[in-house]
PDB file of C-alpha atoms in Angstrom:
ATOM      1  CA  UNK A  26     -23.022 117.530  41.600  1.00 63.00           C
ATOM      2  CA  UNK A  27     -21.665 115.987  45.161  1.00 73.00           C
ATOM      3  CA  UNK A  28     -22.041 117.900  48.176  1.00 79.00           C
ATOM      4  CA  UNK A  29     -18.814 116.497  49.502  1.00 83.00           C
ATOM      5  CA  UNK A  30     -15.344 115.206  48.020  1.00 84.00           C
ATOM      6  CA  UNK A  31     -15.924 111.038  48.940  1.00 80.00           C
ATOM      7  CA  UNK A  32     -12.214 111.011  49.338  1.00 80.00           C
ATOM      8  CA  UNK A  33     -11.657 113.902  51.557  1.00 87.00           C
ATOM      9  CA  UNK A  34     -14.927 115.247  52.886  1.00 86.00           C
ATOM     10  CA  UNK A  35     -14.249 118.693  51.630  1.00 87.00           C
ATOM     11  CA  UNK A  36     -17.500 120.846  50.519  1.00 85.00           C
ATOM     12  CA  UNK A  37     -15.978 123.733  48.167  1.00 84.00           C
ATOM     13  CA  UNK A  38     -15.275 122.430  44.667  1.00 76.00           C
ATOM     14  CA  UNK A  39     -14.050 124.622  41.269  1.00 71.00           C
ATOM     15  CA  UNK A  40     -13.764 123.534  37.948  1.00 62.00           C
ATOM     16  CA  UNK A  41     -10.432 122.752  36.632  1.00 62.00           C
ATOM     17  CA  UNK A  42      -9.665 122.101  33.363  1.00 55.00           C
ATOM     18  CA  UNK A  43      -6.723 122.644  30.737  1.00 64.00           C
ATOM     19  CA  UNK A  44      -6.348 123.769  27.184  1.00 80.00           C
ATOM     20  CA  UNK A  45      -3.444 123.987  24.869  1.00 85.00           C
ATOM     21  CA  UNK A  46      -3.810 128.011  24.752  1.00 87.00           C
ATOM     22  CA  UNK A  47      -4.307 127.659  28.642  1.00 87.00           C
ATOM     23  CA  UNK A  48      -0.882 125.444  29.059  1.00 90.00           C
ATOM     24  CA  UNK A  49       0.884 128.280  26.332  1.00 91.00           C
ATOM     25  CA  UNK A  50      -0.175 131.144  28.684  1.00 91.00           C
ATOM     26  CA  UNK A  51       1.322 130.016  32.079  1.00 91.00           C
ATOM     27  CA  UNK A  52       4.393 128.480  30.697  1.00 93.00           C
ATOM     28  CA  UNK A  53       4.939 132.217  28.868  1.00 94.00           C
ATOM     29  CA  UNK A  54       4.786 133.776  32.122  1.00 95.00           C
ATOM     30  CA  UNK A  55       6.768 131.301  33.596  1.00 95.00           C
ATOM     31  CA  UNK A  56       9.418 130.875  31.312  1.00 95.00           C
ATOM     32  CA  UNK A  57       8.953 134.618  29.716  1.00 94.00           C
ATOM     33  CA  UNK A  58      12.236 133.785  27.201  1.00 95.00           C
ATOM     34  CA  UNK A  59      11.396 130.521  25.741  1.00 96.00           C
ATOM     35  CA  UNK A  60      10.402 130.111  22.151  1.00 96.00           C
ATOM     36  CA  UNK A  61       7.135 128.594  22.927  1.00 95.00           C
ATOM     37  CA  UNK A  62       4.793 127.065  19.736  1.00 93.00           C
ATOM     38  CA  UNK A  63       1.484 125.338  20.109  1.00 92.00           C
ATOM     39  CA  UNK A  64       0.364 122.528  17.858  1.00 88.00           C
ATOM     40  CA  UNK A  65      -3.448 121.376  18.014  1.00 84.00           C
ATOM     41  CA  UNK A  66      -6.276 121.211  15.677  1.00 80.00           C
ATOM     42  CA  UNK A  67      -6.959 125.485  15.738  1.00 80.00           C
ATOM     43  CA  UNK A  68      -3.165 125.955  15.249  1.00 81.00           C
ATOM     44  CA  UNK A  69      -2.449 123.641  12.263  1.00 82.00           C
ATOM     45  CA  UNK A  70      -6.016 124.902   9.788  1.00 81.00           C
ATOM     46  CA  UNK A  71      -4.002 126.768   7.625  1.00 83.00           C
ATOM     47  CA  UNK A  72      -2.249 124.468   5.018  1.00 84.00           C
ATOM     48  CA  UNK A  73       1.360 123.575   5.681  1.00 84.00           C
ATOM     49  CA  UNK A  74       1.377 125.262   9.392  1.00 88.00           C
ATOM     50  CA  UNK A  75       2.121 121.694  10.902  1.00 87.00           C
ATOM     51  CA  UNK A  76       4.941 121.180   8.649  1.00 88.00           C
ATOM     52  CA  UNK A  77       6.434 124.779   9.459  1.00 91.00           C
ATOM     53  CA  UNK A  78       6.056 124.804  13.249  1.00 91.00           C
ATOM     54  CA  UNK A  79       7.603 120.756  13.349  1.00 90.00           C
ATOM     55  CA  UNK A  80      10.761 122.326  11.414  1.00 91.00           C
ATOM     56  CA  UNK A  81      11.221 125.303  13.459  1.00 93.00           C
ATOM     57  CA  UNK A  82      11.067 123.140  16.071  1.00 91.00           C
ATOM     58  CA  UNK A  83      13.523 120.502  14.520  1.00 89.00           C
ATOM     59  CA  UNK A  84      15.716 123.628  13.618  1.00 91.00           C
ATOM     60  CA  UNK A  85      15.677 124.248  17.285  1.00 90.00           C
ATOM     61  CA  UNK A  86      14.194 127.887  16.728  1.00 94.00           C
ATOM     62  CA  UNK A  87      11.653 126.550  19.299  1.00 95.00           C
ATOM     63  CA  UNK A  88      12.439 125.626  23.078  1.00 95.00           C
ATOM     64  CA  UNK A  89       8.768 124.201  23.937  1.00 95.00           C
ATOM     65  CA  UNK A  90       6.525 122.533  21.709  1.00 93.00           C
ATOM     66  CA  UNK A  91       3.315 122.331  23.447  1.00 92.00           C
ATOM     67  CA  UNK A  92       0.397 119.759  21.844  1.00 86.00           C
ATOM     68  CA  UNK A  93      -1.714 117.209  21.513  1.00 83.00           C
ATOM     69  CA  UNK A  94      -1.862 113.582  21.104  1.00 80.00           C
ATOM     70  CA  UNK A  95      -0.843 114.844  17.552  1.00 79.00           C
ATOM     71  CA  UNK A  96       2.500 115.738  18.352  1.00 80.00           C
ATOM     72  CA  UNK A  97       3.243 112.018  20.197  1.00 74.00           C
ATOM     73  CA  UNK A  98       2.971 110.063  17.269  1.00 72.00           C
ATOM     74  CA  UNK A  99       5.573 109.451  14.512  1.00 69.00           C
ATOM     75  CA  UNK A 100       8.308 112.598  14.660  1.00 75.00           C
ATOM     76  CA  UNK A 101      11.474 112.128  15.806  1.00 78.00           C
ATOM     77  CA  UNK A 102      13.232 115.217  17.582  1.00 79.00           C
ATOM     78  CA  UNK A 103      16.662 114.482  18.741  1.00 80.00           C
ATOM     79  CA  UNK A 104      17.062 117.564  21.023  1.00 81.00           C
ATOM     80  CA  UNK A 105      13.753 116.909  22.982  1.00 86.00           C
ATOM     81  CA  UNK A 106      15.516 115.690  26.449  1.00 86.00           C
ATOM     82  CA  UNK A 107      12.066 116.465  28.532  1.00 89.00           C
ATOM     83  CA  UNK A 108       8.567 115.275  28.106  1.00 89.00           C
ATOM     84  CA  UNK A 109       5.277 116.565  30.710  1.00 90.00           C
ATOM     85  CA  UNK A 110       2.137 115.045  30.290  1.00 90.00           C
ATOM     86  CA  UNK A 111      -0.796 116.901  31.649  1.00 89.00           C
ATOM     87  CA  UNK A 112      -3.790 115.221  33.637  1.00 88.00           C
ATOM     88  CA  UNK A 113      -2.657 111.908  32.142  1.00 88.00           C
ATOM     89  CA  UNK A 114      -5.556 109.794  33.539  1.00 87.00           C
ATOM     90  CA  UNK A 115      -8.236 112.242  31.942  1.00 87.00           C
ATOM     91  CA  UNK A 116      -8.642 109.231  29.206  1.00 89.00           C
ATOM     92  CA  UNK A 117      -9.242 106.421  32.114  1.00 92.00           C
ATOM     93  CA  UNK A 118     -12.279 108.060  32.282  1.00 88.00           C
ATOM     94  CA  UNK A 119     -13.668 107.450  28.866  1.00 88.00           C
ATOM     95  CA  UNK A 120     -16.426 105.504  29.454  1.00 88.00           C
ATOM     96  CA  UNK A 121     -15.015 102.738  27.189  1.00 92.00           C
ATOM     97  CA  UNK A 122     -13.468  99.024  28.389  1.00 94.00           C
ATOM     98  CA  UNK A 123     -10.535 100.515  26.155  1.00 95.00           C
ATOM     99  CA  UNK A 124      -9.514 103.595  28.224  1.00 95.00           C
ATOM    100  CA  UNK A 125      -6.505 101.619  30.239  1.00 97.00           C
ATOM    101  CA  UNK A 126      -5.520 100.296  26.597  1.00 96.00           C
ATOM    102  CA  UNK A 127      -5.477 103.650  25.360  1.00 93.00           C
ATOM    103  CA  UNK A 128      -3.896 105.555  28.196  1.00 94.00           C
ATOM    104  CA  UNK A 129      -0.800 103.287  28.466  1.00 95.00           C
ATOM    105  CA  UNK A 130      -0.531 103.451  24.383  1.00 92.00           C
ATOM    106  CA  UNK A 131      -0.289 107.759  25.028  1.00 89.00           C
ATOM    107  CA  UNK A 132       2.024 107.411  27.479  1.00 91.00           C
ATOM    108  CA  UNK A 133       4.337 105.264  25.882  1.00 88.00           C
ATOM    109  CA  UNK A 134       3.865 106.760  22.791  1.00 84.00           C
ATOM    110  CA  UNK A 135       4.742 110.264  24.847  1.00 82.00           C
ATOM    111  CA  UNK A 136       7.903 108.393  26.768  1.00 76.00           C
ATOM    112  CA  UNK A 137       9.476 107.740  23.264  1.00 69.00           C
ATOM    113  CA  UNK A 138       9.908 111.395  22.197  1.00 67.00           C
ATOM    114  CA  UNK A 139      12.402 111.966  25.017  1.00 66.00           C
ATOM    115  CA  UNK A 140      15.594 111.234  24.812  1.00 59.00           C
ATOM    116  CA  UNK A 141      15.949 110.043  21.188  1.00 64.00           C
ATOM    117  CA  UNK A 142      19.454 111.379  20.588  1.00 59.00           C
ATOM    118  CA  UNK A 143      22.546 111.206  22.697  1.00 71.00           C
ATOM    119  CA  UNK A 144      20.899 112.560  25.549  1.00 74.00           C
ATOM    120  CA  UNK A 145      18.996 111.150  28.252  1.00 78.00           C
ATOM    121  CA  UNK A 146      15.074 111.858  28.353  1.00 80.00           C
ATOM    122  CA  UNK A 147      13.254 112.353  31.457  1.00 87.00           C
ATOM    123  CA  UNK A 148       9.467 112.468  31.340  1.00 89.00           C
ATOM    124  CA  UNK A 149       7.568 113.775  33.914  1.00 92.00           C
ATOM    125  CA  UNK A 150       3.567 112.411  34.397  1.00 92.00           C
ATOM    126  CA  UNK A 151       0.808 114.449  36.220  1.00 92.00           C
ATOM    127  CA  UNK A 152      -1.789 111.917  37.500  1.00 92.00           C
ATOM    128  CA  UNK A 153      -4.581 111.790  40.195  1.00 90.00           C
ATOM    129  CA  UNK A 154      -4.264 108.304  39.898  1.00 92.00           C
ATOM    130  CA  UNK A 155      -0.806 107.252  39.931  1.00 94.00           C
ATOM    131  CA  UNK A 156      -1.111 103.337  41.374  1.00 95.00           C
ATOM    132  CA  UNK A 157      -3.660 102.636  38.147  1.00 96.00           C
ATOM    133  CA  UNK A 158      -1.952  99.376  36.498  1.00 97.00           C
ATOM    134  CA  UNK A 159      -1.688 101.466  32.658  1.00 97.00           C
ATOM    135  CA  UNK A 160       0.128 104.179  34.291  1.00 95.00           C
ATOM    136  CA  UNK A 161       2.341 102.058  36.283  1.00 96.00           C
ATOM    137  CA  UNK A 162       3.461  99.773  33.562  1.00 96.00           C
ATOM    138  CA  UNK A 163       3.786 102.563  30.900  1.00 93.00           C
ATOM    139  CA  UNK A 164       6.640 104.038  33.519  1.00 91.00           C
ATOM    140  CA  UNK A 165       7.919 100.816  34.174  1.00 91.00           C
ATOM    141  CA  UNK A 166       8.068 100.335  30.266  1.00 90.00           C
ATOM    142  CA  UNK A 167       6.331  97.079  31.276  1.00 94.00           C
ATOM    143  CA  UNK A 168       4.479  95.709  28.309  1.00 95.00           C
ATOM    144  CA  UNK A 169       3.710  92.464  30.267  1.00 98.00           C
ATOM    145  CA  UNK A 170       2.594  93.798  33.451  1.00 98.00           C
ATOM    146  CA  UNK A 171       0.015  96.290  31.084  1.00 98.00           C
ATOM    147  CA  UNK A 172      -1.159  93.047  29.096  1.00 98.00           C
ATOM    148  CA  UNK A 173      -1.864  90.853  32.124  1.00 98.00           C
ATOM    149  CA  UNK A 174      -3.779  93.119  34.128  1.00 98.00           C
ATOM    150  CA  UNK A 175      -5.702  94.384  31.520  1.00 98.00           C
ATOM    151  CA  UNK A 176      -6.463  90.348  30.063  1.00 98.00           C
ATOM    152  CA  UNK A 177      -7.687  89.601  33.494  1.00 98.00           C
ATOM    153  CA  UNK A 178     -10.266  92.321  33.639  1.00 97.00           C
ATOM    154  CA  UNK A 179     -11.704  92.316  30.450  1.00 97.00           C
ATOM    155  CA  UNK A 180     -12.065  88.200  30.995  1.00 96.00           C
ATOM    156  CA  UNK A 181     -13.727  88.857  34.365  1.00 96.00           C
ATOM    157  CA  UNK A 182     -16.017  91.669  32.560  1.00 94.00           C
ATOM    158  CA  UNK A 183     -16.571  89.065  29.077  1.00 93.00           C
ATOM    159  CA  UNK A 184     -14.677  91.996  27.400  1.00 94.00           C
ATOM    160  CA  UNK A 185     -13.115  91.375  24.078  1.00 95.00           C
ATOM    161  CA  UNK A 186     -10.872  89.890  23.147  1.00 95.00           C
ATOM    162  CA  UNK A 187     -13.426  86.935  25.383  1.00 95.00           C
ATOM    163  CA  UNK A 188     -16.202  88.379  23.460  1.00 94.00           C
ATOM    164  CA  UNK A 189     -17.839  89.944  20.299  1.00 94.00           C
ATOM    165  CA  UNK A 190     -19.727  93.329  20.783  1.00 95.00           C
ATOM    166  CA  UNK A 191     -21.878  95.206  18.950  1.00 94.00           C
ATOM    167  CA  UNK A 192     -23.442  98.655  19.023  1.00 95.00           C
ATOM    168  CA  UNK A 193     -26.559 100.050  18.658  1.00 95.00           C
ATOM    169  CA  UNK A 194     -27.012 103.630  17.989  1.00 96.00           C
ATOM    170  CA  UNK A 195     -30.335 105.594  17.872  1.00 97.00           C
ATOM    171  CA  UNK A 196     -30.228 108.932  16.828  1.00 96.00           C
ATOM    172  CA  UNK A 197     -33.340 111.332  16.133  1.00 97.00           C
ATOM    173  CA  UNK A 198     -34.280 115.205  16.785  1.00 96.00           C
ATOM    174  CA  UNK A 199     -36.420 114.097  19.718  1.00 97.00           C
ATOM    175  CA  UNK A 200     -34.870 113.615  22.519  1.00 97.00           C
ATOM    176  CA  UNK A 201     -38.151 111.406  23.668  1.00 97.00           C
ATOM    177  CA  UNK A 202     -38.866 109.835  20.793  1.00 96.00           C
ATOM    178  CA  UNK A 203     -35.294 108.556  20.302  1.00 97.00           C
ATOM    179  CA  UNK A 204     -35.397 107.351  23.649  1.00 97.00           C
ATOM    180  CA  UNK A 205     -38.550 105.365  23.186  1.00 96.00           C
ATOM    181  CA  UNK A 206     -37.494 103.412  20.619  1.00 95.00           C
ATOM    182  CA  UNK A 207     -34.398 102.832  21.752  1.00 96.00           C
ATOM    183  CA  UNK A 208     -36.072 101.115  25.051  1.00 96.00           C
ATOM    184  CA  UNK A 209     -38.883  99.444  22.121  1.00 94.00           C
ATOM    185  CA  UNK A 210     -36.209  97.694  20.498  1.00 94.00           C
ATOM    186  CA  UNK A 211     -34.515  96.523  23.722  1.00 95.00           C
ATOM    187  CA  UNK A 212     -37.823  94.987  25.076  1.00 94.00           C
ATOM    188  CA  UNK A 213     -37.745  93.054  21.178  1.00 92.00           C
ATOM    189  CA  UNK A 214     -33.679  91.950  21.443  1.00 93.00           C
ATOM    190  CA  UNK A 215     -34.566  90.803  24.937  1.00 93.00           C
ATOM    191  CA  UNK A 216     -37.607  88.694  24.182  1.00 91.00           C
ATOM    192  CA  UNK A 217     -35.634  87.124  21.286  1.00 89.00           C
ATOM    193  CA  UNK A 218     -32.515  86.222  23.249  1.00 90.00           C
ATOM    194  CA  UNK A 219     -34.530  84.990  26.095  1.00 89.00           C
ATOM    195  CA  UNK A 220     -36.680  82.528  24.074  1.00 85.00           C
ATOM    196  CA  UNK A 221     -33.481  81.206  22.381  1.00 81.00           C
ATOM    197  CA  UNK A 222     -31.299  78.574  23.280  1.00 83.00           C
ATOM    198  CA  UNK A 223     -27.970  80.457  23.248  1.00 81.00           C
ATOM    199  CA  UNK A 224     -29.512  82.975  25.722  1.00 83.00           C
ATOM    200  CA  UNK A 225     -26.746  82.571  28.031  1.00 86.00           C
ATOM    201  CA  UNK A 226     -24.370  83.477  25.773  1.00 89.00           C
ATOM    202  CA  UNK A 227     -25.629  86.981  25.129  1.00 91.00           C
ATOM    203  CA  UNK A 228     -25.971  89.949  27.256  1.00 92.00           C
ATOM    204  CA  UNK A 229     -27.998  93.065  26.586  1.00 94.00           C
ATOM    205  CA  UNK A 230     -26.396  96.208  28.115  1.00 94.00           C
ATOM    206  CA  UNK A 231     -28.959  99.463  27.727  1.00 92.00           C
ATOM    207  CA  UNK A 232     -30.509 101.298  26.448  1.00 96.00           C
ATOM    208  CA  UNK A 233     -29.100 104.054  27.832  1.00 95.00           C
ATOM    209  CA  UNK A 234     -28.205 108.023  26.622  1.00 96.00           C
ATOM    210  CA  UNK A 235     -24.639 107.815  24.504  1.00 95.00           C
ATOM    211  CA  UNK A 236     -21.849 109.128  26.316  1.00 92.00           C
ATOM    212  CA  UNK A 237     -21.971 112.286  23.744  1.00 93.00           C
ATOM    213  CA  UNK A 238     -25.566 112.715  24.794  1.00 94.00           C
ATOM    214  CA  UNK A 239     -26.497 115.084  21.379  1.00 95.00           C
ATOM    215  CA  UNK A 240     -24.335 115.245  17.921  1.00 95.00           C
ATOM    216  CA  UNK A 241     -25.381 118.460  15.147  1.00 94.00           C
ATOM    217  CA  UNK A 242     -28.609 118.547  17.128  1.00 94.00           C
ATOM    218  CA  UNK A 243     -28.860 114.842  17.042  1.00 96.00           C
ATOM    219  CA  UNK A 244     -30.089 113.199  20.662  1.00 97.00           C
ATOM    220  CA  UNK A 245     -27.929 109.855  20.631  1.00 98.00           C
ATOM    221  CA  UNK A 246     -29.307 106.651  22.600  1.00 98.00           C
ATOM    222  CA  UNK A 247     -27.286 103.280  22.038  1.00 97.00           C
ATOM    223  CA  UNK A 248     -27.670  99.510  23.112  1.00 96.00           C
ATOM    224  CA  UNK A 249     -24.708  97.124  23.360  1.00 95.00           C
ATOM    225  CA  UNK A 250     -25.061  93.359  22.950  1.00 94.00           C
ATOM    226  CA  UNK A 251     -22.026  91.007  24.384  1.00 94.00           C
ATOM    227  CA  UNK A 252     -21.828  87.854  22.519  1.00 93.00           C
ATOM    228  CA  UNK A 253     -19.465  85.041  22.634  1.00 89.00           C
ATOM    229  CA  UNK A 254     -20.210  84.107  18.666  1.00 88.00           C
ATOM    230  CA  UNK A 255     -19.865  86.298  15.981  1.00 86.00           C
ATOM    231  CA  UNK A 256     -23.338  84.643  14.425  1.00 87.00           C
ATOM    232  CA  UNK A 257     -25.377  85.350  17.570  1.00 88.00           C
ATOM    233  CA  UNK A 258     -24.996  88.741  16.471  1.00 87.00           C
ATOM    234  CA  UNK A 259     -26.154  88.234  12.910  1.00 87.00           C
ATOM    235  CA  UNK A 260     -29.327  86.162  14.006  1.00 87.00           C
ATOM    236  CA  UNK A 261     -30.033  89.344  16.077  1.00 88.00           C
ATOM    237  CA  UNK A 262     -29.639  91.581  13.186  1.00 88.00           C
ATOM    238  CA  UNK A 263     -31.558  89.495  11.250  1.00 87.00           C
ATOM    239  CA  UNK A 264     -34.623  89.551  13.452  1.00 86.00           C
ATOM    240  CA  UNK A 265     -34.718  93.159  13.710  1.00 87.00           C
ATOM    241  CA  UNK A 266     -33.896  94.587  10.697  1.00 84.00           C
ATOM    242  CA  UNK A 267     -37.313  93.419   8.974  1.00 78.00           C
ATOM    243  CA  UNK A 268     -39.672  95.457  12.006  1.00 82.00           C
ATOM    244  CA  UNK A 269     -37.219  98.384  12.770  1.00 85.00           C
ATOM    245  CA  UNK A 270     -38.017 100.603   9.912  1.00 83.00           C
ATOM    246  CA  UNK A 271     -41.529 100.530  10.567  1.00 86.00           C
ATOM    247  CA  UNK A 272     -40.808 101.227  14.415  1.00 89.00           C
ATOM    248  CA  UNK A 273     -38.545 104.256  14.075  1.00 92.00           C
ATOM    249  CA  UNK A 274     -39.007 106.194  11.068  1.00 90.00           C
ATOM    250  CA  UNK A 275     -42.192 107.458  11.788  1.00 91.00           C
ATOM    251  CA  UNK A 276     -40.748 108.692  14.734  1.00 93.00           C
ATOM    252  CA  UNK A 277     -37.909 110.315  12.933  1.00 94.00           C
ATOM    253  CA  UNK A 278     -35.154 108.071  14.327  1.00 95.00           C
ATOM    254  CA  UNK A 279     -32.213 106.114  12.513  1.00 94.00           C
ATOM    255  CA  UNK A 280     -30.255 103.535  14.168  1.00 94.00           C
ATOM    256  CA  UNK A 281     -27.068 102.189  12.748  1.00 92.00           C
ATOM    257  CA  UNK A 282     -25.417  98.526  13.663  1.00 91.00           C
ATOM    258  CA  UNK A 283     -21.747  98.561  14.574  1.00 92.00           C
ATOM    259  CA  UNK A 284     -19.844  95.649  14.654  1.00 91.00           C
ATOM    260  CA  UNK A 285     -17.164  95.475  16.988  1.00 90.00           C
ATOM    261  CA  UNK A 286     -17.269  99.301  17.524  1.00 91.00           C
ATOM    262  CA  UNK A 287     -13.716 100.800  18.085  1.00 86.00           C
ATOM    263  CA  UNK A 288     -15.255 103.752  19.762  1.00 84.00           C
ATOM    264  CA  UNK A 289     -18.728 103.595  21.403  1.00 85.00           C
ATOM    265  CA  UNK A 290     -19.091 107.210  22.148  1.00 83.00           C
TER     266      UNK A 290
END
């Protein structure tokens, strides 16, 4: 934890944090006559609760409908004339070359539940990072300004599309054992890419802890590899494969290859 804010210089700090049920609680004593409805993943278990609290809402016995990135995605609601997004940067922070993708997908995503029918929509973004290129384009509804900043950074970075990545996850019930062979197998992908001849097209990244550090008591390690052909990958997979077993199941880890991961958390 900091001392002191880097932007500001200020020394107290609190948590802060939201929550559907959170968001539901101050807008009931906010707005104590609305016909409020939340719609998450603890809401919707029962079977056919989505479905009912969409048609109430449809039916316009509902004034708020407050959710998830479930309710941004495929329903169209006529009435809906106003649209808040809450902390809408919280996914820049994923620590994956996708979060700007993803955040200006949300957002425009959110944008086109306002104003569907013959009223104008109005949506209204809460941001610490307002001037960030996704955010700025997705309330510009600028498709071209999102795709050319975002090309030019993952070119400068050898991002894909300008590369192939894959993803190596370790996962065991030791926290130090997983680690150690995570950083054995490293020292092996690194002596084989530096004795090859396509050595500068590769680049190791790792090992390092997973960004979801432990899974069902499961201590997660992972190596990425950047490669600018698909069958630099396979020669790598090739080469380890045979000695890997014998490395890391005495030591009660598994490890599973991912291909051009969509996620790498």
């Amino acid at each position: 934890r900091p001392e002191r804010c880097s932007s500001c210089g200020a020394r107290v700090f609190r948590t802060v944090g939201f929550g559907t049920e959170r968001v539901e609680r101050e807008l009931a004593g906010l707005l104590p006559e609305a016909r409020i409805a939340r719609m998450d993943a603890d809401s919707i278990r029962r079977k056919g609760r989505a479905s009912h609290i969409l048609k109430r809402f449809m039916d316009h016995e509902l004034d708020i409908l407050i959710g998830t990135q479930m309710v941004t995605k495929g329903y169209h609601f006529p009435l809906v004339t106003l649209v808040g997004v809450i902390y809408a940067d919280m996914s820049l922070l994923f620590p994956d070359f996708r979060a700007a993708e993803w955040t200006y997908q949300l957002l425009s995503q959110v944008a086109g539940r306002a104003g569907r029918g013959r009223q104008r929509g109005r949506v209204i973004i809460q941001t610490f990072n307002p001037v960030h290129y996704s955010i700025q384009a997705a309330v510009r509804h600028n498709y071209a300004m999102f795709f050319n900043e975002e090309k030019e950074l993952r070119s400068s970075l050898k991002y894909p599309p300008f590369s192939h990545l894959m993803c190596l996850r370790f996962q065991g019930n030791v926290r130090q054992n997983t680690m150690d062979s995570a950083y054995q197998i490293a020292k092996r992908i690194n002596r084989i890419v530096n004795r090859a001849s396509f050595k500068d097209e590769i680049q190791v990244l790792g090992p390092i802890e997973a960004p979801i550090p432990k899974i069902k008591g499961k201590y997660r390690y992972q190596i990425i590899i950047k490669s600018k052909r698909p069958r630099l990958q396979s020669y790598i997979l090739q080469e380890i494969e045979s000695v890997s077993d014998k490395m890391l199941k005495p030591k009660g880890v598994s490890l599973v290859w991912d291909v051009d991961p969509y996620y790498m958390l």
